[in-house]
Coordinates of C-alpha atoms and ligand atoms in Angstrom, one line a residue:
X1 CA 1.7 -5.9 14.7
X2 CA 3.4 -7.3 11.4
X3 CA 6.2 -10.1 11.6
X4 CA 7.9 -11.1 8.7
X5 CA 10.1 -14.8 10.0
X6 CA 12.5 -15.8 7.5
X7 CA 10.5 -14.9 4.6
X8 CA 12.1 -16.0 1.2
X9 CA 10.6 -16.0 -2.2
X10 CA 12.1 -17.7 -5.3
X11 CA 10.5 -16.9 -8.7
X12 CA 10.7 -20.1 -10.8
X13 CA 12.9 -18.3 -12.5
X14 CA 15.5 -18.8 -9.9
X15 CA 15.6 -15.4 -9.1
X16 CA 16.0 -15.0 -5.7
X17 CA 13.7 -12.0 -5.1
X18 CA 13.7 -12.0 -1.2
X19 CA 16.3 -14.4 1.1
X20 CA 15.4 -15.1 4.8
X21 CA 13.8 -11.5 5.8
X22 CA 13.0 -10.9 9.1
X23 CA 10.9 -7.7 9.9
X24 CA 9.0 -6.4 12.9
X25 CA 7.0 -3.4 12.4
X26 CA 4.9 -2.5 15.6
X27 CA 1.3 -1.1 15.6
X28 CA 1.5 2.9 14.4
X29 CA 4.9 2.6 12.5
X30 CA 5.4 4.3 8.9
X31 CA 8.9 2.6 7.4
X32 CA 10.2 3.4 4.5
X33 CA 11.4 0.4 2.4
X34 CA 14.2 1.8 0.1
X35 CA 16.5 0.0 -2.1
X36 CA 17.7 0.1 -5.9
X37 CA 15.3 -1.6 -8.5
X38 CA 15.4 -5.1 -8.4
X39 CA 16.1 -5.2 -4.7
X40 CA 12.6 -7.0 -4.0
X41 CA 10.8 -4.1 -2.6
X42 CA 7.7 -5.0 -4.6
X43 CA 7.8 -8.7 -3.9
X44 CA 7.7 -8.0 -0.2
X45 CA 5.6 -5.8 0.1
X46 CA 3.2 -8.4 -2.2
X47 CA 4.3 -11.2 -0.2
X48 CA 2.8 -10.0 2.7
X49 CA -1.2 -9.2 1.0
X50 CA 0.3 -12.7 -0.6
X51 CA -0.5 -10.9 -4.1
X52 CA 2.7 -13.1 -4.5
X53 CA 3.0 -16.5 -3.0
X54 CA 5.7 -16.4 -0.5
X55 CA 8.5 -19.9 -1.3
X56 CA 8.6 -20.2 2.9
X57 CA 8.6 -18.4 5.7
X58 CA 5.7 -16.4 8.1
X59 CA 4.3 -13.1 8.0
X60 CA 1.9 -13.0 11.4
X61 CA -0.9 -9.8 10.9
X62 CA -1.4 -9.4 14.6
X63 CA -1.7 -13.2 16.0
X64 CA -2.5 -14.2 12.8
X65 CA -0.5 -16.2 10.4
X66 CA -1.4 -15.1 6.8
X67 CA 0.8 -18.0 4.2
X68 CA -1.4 -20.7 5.0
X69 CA -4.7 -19.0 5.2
X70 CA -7.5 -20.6 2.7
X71 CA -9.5 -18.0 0.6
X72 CA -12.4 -16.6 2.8
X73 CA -9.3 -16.2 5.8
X74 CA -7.2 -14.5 3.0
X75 CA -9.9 -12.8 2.5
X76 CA -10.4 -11.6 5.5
X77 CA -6.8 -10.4 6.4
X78 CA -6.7 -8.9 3.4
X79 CA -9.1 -6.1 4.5
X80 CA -6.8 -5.5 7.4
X81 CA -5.0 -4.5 4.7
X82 CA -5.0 -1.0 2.8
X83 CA -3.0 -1.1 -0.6
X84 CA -1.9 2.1 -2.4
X85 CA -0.4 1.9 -5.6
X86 CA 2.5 3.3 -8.0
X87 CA -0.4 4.2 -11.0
X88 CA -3.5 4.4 -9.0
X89 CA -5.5 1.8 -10.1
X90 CA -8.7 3.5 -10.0
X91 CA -11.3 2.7 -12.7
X92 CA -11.6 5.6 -15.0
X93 CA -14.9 5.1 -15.9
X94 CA -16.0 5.4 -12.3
X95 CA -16.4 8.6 -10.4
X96 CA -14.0 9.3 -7.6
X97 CA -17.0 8.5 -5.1
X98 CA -17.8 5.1 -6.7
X99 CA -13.9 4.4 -6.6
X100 CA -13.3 5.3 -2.8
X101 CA -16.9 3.4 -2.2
X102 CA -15.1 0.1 -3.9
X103 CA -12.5 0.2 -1.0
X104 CA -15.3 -1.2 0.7
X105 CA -15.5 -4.7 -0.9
X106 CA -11.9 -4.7 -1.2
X107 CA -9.4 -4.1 -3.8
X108 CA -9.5 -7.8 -5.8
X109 CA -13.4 -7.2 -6.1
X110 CA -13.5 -3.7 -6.9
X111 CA -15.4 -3.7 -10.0
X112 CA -18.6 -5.0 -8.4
X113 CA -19.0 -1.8 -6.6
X114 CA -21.2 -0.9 -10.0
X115 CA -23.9 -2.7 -9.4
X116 CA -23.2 -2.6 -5.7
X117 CA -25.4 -0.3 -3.1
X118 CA -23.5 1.0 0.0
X119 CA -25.3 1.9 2.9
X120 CA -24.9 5.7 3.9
X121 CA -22.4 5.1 6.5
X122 CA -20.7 4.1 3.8
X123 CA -21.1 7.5 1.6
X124 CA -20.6 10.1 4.6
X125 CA -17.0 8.1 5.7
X126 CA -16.3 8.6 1.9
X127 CA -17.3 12.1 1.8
X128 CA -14.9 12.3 5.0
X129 CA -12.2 10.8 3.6
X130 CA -12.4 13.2 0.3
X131 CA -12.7 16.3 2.4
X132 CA -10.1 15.4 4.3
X133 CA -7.7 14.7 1.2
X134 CA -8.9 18.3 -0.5
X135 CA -11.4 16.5 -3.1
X136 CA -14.7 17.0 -1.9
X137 CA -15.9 19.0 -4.9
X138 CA -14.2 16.1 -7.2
X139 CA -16.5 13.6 -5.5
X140 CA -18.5 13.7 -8.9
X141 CA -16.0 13.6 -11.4
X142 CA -14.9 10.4 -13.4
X143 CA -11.6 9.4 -12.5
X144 CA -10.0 10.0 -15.5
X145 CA -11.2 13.6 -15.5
X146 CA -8.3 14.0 -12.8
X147 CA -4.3 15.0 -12.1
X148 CA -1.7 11.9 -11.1
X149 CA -1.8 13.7 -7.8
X150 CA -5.5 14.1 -7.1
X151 CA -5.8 10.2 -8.7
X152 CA -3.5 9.0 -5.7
X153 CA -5.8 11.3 -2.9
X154 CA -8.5 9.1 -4.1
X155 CA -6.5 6.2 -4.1
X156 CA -5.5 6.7 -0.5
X157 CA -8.8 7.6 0.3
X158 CA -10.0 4.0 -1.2
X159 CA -7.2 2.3 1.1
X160 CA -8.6 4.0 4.4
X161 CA -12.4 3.5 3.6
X162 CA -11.4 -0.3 4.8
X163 CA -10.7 1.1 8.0
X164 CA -7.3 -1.3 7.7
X165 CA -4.5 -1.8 10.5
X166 CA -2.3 -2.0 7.8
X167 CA -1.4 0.4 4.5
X168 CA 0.7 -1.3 2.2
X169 CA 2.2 1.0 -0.6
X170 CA 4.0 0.3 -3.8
X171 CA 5.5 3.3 -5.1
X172 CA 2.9 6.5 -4.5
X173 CA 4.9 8.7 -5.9
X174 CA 7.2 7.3 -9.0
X175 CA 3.8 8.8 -11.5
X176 CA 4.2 12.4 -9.9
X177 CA 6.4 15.2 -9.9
X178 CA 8.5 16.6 -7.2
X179 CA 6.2 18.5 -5.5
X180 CA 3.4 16.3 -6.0
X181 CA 5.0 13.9 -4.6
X182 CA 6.1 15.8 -1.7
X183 CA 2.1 16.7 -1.0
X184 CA 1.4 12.6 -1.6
X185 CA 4.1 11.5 1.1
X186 CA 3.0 14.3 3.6
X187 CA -0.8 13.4 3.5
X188 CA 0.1 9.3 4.0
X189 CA 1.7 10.2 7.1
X190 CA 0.0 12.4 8.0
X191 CA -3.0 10.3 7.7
X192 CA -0.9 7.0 9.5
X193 CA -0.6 9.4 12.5
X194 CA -3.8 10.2 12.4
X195 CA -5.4 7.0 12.8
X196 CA -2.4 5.4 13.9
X197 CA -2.1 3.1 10.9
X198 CA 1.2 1.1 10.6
X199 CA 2.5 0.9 6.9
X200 CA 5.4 0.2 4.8
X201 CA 5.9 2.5 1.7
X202 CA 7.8 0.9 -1.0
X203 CA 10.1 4.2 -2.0
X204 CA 13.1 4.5 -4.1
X205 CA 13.9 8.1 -3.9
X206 CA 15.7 8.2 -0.5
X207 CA 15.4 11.6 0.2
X208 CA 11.7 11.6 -0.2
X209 CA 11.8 8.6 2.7
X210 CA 14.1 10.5 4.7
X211 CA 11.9 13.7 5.1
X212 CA 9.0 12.1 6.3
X213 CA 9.8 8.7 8.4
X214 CA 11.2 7.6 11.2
X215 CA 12.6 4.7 10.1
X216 CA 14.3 3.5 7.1
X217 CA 14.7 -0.2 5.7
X218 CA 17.2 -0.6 2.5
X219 CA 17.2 -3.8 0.6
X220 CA 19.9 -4.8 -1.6
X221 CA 19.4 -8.4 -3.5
X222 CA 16.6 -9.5 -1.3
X223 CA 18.4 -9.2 2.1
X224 CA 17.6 -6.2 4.5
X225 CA 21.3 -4.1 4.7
X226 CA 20.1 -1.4 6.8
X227 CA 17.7 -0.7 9.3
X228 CA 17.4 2.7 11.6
X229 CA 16.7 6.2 11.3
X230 CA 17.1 7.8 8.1
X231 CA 20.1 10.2 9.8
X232 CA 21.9 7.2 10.1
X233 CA 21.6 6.4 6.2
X234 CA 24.6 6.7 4.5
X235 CA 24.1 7.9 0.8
X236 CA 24.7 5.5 -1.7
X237 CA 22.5 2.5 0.3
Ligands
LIG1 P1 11.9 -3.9 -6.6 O1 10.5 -3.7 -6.3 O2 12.8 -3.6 -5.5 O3 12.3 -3.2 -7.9 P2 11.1 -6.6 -7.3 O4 10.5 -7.2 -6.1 O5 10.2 -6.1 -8.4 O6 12.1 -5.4 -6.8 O7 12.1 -7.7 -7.9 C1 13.0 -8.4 -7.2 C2 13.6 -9.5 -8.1 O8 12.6 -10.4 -8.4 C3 14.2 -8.9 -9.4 O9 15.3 -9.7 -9.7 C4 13.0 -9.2 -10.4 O10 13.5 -9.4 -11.7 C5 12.5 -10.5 -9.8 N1 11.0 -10.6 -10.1 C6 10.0 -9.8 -9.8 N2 8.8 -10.3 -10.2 C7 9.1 -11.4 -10.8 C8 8.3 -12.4 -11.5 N3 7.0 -12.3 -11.5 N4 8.9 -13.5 -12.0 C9 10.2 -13.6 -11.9 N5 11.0 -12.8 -11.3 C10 10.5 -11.7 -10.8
LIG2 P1 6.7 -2.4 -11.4 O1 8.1 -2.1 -11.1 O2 6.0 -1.3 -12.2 O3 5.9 -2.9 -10.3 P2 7.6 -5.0 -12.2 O4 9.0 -4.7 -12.4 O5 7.1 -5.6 -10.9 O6 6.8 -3.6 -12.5 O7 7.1 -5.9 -13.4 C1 5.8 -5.9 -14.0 C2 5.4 -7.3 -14.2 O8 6.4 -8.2 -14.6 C3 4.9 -8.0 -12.9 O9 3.8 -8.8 -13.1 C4 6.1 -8.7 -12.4 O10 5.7 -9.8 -11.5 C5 6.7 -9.2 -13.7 N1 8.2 -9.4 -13.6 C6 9.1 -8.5 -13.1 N2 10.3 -9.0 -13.2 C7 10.2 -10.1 -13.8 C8 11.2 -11.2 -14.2 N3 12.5 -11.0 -14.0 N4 10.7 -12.3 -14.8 C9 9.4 -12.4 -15.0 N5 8.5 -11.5 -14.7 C10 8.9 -10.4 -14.1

C-alpha cells in the first residue's frame, strides 16, 4: 500500500536526515517507527505527506507516486492521508466539533472550516467519531477547555473524518502521561483495526511500541537497523 524506494533527504545543512530507506507497509499494517532523537523519524514520516521535500527517491501511495505530484495531485494524496500530531494542533478557539469538522478540508486548510458549512453527513460521521473516542458530551467545548489526552481523541478523530488509507503520526503521546498515553496508543490501534487503516506511529518510548504492534522499525542515523516483531527487539535499539 505504501513504498518507500531509496528515499534520502539531505537538509541543506548537510545533515543527512534519512539515507536510501526502503519500506513496504501493506494495506492494514500499524508499525511502530522507533529510534533515538535525531534518528529521522520525523523527517520520514514528513517526507512521505512531503511536509518535507524528499532530496531523491519514491514513496508510491497505492499506484501512485507522490515526489513529483503538482499541487492539486498533492493535494489530493494528501487526503489519503490522516496526520496525528505530538501537541495536537487543534485550534483552541474552535470547539472540538468545528476541529474534527476541519479534518474535512484537510489539515493545511484547516482554518477555513470557520466560515465553512458542512453538510450533515458531515456532522453525524463527527458525532460518530466523538462517541466512539468517549467525547460526545465535549462536542461543544472549545478546545482549549480540554486535557492533553482528550485534545489527542479529537485530534485522532479529525485524522479519521478524511476517511484516509493512511494515518501518519508524529509522536501522540510525548505531551501525555503514562497512562494517558497507554489509553492514546490503545484507541489508534484499535481504531486502525477497525477500519483497517495502515499507519506508521513515529514513537520513541519502545515499550509503548512494543505493547501494541506488530511490527517494529528502529532507525538509527537515517538508515533502518531493525525491522520485525517487537519480541525480536533487543533493548538498547
Ligand atoms: P527524529 O524525529 O528521529 O528525532 P528528525 O527527523 O527530527 O529525527 O531529525 C533527523 C536529523 O535531521 C537530525 O540530525 C536533525 O537535526 C536534522 N533535521 C531535522 N529537521 C531539520 C531541518 N529543518 N533542517 C536541518 N536539519 C534538520
Ligand atoms: P519536534 O521534535 O518537536 O518535531 P524538531 O526537532 O523537528 O521538533 O524541530 C522543530 C523545528 O526545527 C522544525 O521545523 C525542524 O524542521 C527544525 N529543525 C530541527 N532540527 C534542525 C536542525 N538541525 N537545523 C535546522 N532546523 C532544524
Amino acid at each position: 500500500m505504501l513504498k518507500l524506494k531509496k528515499l534520502v533527504k539531505t537538509y541543506r545543512t548537510g545533515d543527512q536526515a534519512l539515507k536510501a530507506i526502503d519500506l513496504e507497509v501493506p494495506e492494514g499494517q500499524v508499525l511502530a517507527l522507533i529510534g533515538p532523537s535525531g534518528a529521522g523519524k520525523s523527517t520520514l514520516i514528513r517526507c512521505i505527506n512531503r511536509l518535507v521535500e524528499p532530496t531523491s527517491g519514491e514513496v508510491w501511495l497505492g499506484d501512485i507516486e507522490l515526489t513529483h505530484l503538482k499541487s492539486s495531485g498533492l493535494r489530493r494524496a494528501r487526503r489519503e492521508m490522516g496526520m496525528i500530531f505530538q501537541e495536537y494542533a487543534l485550534v483552541e478557539r474552535l470547539t472540538v466539533m468545528e476541529n474534527v469538522l476541519s479534518g474535512r478540508l484537510g489539515y493545511v486548510g484547516f482554518w477555513r472550516s470557520l466560515t465553512r458549512r458542512f453538510p450533515q453527513s458531515d456532522v453525524d460521521e463527527a458525532f460518530r467519531l466523538l462517541d466512539r473516542v468517549g467525547l460526545l458530551e465535549m462536542a461543544d467545548k472549545r478546545a482549549d477547555e480540554l486535557s492533553g489526552g482528550q485534545r489527542q481523541r479529537v485530534g485522532i478523530c479529525r485524522a479519521l473524518i478524511q476517511n484516509p488509507k493512511l494515518l501518519l503520526v508524529d509522536e501522540p503521546t510525548a505531551s501525555l502521561d503514562p497512562k494517558t498515553s497507554r489509553q492514546i496508543m490503545r484507541l489508534i490501534c484499535e481504531l486502525c483495526a477497525e477500519r483497517g487503516l495502515a499507519a506508521i506511529i513515529n514513537i520513541h518510548d519502545v515499550a509503548l511500541a512494543q505493547m501494541f504492534v506488530q511490527r517494529v522499525v528502529g532507525l538509527r542515523f537515517g538508515a533502518i537497523e531493525f525491522d520485525g516483531p517487537p519480541d525480536a527487539l533487543v533493548p538498547e535499539v
